[in-house]
Coordinates of C-alpha atoms and ligand atoms in Angstrom, one line a residue:
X148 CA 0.0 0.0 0.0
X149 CA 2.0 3.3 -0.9
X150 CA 0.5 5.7 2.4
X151 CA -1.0 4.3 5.0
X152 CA -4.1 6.7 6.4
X153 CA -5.4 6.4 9.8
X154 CA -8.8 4.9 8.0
X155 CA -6.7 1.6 7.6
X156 CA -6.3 1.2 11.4
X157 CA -10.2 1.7 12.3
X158 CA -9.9 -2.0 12.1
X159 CA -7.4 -2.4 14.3
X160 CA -8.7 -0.5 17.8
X161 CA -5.8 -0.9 20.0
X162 CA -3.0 0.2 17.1
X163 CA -5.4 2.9 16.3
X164 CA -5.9 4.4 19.9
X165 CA -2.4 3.6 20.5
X166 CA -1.4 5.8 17.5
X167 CA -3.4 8.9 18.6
X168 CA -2.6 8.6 22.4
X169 CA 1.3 8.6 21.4
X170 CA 1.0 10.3 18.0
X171 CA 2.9 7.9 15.6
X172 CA 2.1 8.3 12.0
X173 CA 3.0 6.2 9.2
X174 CA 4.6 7.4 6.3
X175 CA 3.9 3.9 4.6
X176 CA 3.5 0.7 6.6
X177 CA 6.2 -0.1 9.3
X178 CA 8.1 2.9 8.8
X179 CA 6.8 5.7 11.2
X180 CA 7.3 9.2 12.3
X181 CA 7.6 9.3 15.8
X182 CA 9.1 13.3 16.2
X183 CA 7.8 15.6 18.5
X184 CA 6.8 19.4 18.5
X185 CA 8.1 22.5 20.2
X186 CA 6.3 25.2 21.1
X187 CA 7.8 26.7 23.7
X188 CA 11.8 27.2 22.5
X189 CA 11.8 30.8 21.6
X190 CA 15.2 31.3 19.2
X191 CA 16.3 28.0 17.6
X192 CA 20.1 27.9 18.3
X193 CA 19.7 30.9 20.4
X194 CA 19.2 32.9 17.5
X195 CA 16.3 32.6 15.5
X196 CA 12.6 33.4 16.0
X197 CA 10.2 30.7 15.9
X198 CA 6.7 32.4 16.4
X199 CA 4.7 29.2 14.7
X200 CA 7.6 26.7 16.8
X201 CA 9.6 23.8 15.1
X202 CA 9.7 19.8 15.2
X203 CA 11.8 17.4 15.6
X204 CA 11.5 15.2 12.7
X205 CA 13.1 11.6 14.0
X206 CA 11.6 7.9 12.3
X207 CA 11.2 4.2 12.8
X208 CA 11.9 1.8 10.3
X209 CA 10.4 -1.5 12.1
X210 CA 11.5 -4.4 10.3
X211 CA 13.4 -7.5 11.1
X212 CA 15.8 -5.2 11.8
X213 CA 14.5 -1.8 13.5
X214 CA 16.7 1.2 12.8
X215 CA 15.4 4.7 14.8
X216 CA 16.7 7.6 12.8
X217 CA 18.0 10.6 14.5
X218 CA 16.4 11.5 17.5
X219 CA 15.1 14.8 19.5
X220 CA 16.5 17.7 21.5
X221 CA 17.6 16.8 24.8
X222 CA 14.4 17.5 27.3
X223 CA 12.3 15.6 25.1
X224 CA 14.4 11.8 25.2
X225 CA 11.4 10.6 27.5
X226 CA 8.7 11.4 25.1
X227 CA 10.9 9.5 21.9
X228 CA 11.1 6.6 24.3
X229 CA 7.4 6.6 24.8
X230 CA 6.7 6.7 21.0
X231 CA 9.4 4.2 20.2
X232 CA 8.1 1.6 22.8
X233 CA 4.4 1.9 21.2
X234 CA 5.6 0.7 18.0
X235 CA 7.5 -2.0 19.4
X236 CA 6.7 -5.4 21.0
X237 CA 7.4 -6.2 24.5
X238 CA 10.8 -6.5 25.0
X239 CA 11.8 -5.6 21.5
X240 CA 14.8 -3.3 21.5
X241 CA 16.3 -1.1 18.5
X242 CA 18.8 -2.5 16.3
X243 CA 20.5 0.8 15.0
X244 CA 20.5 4.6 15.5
X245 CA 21.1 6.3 12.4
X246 CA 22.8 9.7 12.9
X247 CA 21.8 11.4 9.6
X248 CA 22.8 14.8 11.8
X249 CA 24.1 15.2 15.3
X250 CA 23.5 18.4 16.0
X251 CA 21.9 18.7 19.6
X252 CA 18.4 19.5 18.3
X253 CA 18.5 15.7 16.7
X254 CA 21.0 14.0 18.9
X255 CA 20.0 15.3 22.2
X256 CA 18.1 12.0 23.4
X257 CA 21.0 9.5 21.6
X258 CA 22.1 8.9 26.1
X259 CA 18.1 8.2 26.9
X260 CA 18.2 6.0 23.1
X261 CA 21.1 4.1 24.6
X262 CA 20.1 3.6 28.4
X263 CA 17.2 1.9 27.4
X264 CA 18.8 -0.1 24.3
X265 CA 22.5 -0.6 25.5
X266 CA 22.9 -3.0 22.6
X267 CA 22.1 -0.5 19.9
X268 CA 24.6 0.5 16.6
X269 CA 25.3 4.0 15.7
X270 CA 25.5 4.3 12.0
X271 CA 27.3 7.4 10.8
X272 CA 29.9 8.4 9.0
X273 CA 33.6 9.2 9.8
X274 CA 33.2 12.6 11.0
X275 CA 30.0 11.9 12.3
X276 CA 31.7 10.2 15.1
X277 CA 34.3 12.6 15.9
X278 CA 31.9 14.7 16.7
X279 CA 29.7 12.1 18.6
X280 CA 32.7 11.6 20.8
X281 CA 33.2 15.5 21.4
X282 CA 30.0 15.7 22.1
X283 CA 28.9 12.8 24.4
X284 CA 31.7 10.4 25.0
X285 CA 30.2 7.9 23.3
X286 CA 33.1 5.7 21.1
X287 CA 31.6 2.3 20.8
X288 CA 29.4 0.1 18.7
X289 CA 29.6 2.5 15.4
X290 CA 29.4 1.6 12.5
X291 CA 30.9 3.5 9.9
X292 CA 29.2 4.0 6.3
X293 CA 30.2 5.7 3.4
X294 CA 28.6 7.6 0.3
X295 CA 26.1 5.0 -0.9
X296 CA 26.9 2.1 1.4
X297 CA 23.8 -0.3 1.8
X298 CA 22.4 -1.6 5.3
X299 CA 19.9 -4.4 4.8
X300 CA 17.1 -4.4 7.7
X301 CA 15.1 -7.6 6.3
X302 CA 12.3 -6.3 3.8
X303 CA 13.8 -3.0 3.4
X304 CA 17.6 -2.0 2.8
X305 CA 18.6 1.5 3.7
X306 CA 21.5 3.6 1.3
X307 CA 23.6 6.8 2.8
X308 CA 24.6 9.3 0.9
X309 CA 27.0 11.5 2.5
X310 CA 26.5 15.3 2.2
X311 CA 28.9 17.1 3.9
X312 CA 27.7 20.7 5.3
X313 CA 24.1 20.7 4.9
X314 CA 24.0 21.9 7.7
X315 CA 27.7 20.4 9.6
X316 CA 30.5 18.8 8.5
X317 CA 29.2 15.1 9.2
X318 CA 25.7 15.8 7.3
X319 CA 24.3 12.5 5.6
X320 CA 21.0 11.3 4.2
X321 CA 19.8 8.0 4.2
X322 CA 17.4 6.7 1.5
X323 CA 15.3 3.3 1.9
X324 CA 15.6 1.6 -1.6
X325 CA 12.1 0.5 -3.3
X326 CA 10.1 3.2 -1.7
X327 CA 11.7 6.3 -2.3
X328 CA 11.6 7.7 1.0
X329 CA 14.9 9.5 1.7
X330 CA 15.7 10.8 5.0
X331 CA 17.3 14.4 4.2
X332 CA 18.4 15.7 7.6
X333 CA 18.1 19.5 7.7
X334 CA 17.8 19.8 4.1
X335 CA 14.2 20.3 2.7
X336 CA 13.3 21.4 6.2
X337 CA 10.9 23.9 7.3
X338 CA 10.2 26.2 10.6
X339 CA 6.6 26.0 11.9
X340 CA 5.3 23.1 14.4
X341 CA 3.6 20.3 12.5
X342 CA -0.1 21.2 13.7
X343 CA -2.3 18.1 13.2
X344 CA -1.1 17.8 9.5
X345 CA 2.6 16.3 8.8
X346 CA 2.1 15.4 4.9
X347 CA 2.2 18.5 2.7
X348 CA -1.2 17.0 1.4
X349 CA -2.5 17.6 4.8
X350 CA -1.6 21.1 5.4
X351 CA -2.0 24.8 3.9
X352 CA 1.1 25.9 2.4
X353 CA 0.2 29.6 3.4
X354 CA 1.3 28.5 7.1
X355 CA 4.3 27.1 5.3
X356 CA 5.9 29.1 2.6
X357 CA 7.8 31.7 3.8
X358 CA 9.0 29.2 7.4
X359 CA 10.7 27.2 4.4
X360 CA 12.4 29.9 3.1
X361 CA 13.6 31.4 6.5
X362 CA 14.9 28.4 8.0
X363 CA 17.0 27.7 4.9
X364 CA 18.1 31.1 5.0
X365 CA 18.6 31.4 8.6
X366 CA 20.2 27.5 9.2
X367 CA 22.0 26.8 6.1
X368 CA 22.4 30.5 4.6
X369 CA 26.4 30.2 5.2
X370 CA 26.4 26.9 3.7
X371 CA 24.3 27.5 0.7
X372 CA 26.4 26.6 -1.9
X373 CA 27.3 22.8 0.0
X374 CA 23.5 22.5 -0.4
X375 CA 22.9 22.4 -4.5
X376 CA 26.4 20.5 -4.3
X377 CA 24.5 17.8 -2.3
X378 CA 21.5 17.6 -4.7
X379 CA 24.1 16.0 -7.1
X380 CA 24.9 12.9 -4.2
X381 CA 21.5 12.6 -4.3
X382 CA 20.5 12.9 -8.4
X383 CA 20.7 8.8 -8.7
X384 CA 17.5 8.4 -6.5
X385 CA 14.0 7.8 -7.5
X386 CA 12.7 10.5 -5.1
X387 CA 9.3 9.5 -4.2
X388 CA 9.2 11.2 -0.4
X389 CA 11.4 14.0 1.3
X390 CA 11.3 13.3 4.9
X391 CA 13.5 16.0 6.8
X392 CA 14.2 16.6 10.4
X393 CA 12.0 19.6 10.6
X394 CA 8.9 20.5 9.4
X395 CA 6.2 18.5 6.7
X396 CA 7.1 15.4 5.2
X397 CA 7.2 16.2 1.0
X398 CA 5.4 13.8 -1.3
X399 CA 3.7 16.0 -3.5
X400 CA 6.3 18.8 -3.7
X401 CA 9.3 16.8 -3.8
X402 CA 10.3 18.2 -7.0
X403 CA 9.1 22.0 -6.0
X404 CA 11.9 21.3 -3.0
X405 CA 14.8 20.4 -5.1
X406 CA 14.4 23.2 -7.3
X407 CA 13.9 25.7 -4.7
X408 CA 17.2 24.4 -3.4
X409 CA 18.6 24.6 -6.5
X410 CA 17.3 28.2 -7.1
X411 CA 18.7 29.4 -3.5
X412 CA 22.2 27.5 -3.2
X413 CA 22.9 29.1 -6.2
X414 CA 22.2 32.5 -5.3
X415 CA 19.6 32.5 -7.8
X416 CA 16.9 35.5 -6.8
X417 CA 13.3 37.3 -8.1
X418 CA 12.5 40.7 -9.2
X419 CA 12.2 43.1 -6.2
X420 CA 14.2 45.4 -4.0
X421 CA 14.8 44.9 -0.3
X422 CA 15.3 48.5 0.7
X423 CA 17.4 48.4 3.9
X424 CA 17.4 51.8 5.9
X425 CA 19.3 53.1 9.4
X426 CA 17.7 56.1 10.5
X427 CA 17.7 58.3 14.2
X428 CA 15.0 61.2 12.7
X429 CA 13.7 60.1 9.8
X430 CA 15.7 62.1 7.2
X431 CA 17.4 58.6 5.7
X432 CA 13.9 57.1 6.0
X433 CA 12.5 59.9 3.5
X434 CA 14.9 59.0 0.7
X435 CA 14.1 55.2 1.3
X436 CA 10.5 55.8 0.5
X437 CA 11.3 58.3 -2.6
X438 CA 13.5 55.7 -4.2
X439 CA 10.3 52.8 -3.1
X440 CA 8.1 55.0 -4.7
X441 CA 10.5 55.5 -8.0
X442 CA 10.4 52.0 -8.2
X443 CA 6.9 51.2 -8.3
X444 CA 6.4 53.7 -10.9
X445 CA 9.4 51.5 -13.2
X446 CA 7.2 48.6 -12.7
X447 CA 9.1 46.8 -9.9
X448 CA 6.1 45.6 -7.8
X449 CA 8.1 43.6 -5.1
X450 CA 9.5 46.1 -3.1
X451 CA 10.2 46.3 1.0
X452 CA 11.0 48.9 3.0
X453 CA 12.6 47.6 5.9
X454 CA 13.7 49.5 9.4
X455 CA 17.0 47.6 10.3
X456 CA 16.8 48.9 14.0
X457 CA 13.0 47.6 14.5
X458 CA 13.1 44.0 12.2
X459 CA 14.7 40.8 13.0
X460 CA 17.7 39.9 11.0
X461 CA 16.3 36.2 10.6
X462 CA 13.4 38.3 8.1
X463 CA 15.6 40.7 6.6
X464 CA 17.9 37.9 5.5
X465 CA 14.8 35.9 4.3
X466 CA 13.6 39.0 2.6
X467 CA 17.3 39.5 1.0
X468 CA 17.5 35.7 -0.2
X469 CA 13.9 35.9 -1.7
X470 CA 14.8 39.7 -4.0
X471 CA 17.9 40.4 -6.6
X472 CA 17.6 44.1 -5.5
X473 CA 19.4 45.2 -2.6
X474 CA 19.5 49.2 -1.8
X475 CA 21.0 50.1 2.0
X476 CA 20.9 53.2 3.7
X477 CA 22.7 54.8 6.9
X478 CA 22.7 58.1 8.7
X479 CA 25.9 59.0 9.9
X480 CA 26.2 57.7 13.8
X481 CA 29.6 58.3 15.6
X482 CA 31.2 59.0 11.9
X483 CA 30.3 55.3 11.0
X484 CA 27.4 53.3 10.0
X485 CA 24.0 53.0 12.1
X486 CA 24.1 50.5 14.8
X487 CA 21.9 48.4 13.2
X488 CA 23.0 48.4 10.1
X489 CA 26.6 47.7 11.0
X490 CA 25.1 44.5 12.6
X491 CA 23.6 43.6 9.8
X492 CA 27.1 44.2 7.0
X493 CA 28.8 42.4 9.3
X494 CA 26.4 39.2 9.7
X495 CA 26.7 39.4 5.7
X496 CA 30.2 39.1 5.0
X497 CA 30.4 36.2 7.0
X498 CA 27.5 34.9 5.5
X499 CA 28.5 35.7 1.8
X500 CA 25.0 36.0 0.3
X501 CA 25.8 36.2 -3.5
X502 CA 24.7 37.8 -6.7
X503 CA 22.5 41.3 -6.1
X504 CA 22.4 44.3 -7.5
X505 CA 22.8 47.1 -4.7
X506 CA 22.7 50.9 -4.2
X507 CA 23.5 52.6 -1.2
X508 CA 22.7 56.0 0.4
X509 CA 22.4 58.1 3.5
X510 CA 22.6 61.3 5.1
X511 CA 24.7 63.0 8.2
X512 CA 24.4 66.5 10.0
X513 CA 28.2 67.5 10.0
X514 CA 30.5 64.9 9.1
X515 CA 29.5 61.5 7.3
X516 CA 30.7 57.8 8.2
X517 CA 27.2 55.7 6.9
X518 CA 27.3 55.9 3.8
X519 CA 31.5 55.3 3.4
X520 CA 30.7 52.3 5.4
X521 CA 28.2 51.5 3.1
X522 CA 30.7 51.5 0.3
X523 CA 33.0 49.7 1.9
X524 CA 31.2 46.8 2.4
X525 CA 30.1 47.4 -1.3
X526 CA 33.9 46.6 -2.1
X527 CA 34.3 43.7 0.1
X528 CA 31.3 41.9 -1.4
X529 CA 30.9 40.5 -5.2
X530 CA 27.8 42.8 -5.2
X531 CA 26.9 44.8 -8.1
X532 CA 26.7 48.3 -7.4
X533 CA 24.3 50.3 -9.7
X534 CA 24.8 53.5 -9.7
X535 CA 26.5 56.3 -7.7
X536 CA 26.3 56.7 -3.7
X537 CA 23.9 59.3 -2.6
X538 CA 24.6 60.8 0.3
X539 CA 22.9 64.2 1.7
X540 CA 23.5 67.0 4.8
X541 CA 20.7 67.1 6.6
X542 CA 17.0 67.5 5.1
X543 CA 17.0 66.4 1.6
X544 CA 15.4 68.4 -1.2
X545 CA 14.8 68.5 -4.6
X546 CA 18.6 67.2 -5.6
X547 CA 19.0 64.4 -3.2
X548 CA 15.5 63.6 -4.0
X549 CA 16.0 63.7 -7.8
X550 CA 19.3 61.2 -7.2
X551 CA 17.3 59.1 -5.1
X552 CA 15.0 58.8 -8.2
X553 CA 18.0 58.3 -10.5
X554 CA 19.0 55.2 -8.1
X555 CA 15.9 54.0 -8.3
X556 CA 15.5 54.2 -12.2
X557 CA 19.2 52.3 -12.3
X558 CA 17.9 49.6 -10.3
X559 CA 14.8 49.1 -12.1
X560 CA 17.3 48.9 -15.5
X561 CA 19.2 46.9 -13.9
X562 CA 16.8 44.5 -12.7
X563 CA 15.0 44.7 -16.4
X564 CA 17.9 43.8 -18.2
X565 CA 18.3 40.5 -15.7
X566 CA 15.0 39.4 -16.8
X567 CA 16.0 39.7 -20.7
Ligands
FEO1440 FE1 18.2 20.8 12.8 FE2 21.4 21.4 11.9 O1 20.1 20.8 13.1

């Protein structure tokens, strides 16, 4: 049967109440998802915003062999074991964890996995247990795979394919031959707790879109690039299901996922302008909306206008990822760069977001300092700058105004002439 619904368990009362009470779902029969949901962590890794939550993807493959693979964050070992233990006779134990990832938000409950199956095997890879060591101690029973090694469980055989840096060093993927389902780790995850609905089939994409997007942006941003590399290790399967460690299961959008990888590990962007603006009394602000305005009126509809000191930098680098158009501005503050917007140049260059067009401008009251800063980061970056800084004293008029709209008219060009 190629899904399993819970209509096929109405026959079966005790698997079907046992499923509800303990929330294991089947992606197809034997093989389950047994993750869990987090609605109270407010930044994931301490950094990042998560105002719809996250999951923890982890999976049972229950066969003659049973392989768990990855696990959850570390509070939440208890309530994997409970799951795990529903799905499994009395007595039964786990054969092997597979460590597709081991960050902490996956590998936190690999102690409580191990307590209560001391016999288990870790399958990773090489550098998977160096850091497994770092990390917990744990050197023994490992088994070591590499890129498209085969583990047969009995009915089922699972294949790795190693892909390093999506989103650590260790990063793998396992795949189970003959159904398609490949477990992708981070990649083709998503922000947003899984809330009733864990298929895309079963959920609205509205709550969706733009979580997939930012936590690709925010998680793997740095690492972009290692990210289309690994859709080539993965180009010889017969994709039929993307099952990652956060967020909905894919079955209907697998191939809308790889391309949207494809599209953002190579930089690749649409038409609109992200304009980025530092302002203490608003005089910076009122060029940002001139050259907004210009914009619209050259037909670029996709425009935001975006207060660095009052927006999260997980958005604006969502927002910056999504649009090829990038135009910054800066008042002068202590002859440099806005607060804000110094945070934000600097989380850039180590982030090397590729490929935009960009503009920058700014004003000052008696010396400058934003908008040099501007162009310096302008050199450091493999940005395309436009057209020529603006920069005005104090109020603009009629001639910073009428450069603004020159800016604006450049970008618009510019942004035309990527289309052709
Ligand atoms: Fe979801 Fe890179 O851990």
């Amino acid at each position: 049967m190629p899904y399993v619904s819970t209509n096929d368990f109405q026959i079966d009362t005790h698997n079907f109440l046992n499923r509800l009470m303990y929330n294991t779902i089947p992606l197809i029969e034997d093989i389950f998802w047994v993750g869990l949901n987090d609605r109270h962590t407010d930044l994931f890794e301490n950094l990042w915003p998560l105002p719809k939550g996250v999951s923890y993807n982890a999976y049972l493959v229950r066969d003659e062999k049973t392989a768990l693979i990855d696990t959850v964050e570390v509070s939440r070992g208890n309530d994997l074991l409970l799951k795990i233990k529903s799905l499994l006779k009395e007595g039964q134990a786990i054969d092997y964890l597979v460590i597709n990832h081991i960050e902490p938000d996956h590998s936190g409950a690999i102690k409580d996995i191990i307590r209560e199956f001391p016999d288990i095997t870790i399958v990773g890879n090489k550098r998977t247990f160096q850091i497994l060591a770092g990390l917990y101690g744990i050197t023994e029973n490992l088994l070591a795979v590499k890129h498209k090694d085969e583990l047969p469980l009995g009915r089922r055989t699972l294949q790795f394919a190693i892909t390093p840096w999506v989103h650590w060093p260790e990063t793998m993927m396992t795949y189970v031959a003959g159904e398609g389902i490949l477990f992708s780790g981070d990649a083709f995850g998503s922000f947003g707790a899984l809330d009733g609905g864990i298929f895309d089939n079963e959920i609205s994409m509205e709550h969706y879109n733009n979580e997939i997007l930012r936590y690709f942006t925010n998680v793997m941003g740095s690492y972009a690039g290692m990210a289309a590399k690994a859709l080539k290790k993965i180009e010889h399967l017969d994709i039929k299901t993307l099952a990652p460690t956060h967020g909905p299961i894919w079955r209907n959008r697998v191939q809308q996922m790889l391309d949207d990888y494809e599209r953002w590990g190579t930089y690749q962007a649409e038409k609109g302008v992200v304009i980025l603006f530092g302002t203490m009394y608003g005089n910076t602000e009122k060029m940002a909306d001139v050259i907004a305005r210009r914009l619209v009126e050259k037909g670029v509809h996709n425009v935001k206008v975006i207060n660095s000191a009052r927006v999260h930098f997980s958005d604006i680098l969502t927002e910056l990822w999504r649009y090829k158009g990038v135009i910054m501005g800066s008042c002068a503050y202590n002859s440099g760069v806005f607060p804000a917007m110094g945070d934000i140049l600097n989380k850039l260059s180590h982030i090397k977001l590729k490929n935009r067009l960009l503009g920058v401008f700014g004003s000052f009251s008696w010396n400058g300092g934003g908008v040099k800063s501007l162009q310096n980061f302008a050199e450091q970056t493999d940005w395309q700058l436009i057209a020529e800084p603006v920069e005005t004293k104090g109020q603009p008029a009629t001639e910073s105004f009428n450069q603004c709209i020159a800016m604006a008219d450049k970008m618009a060009e510019a942004l035309e002439n990527e289309q052709a």
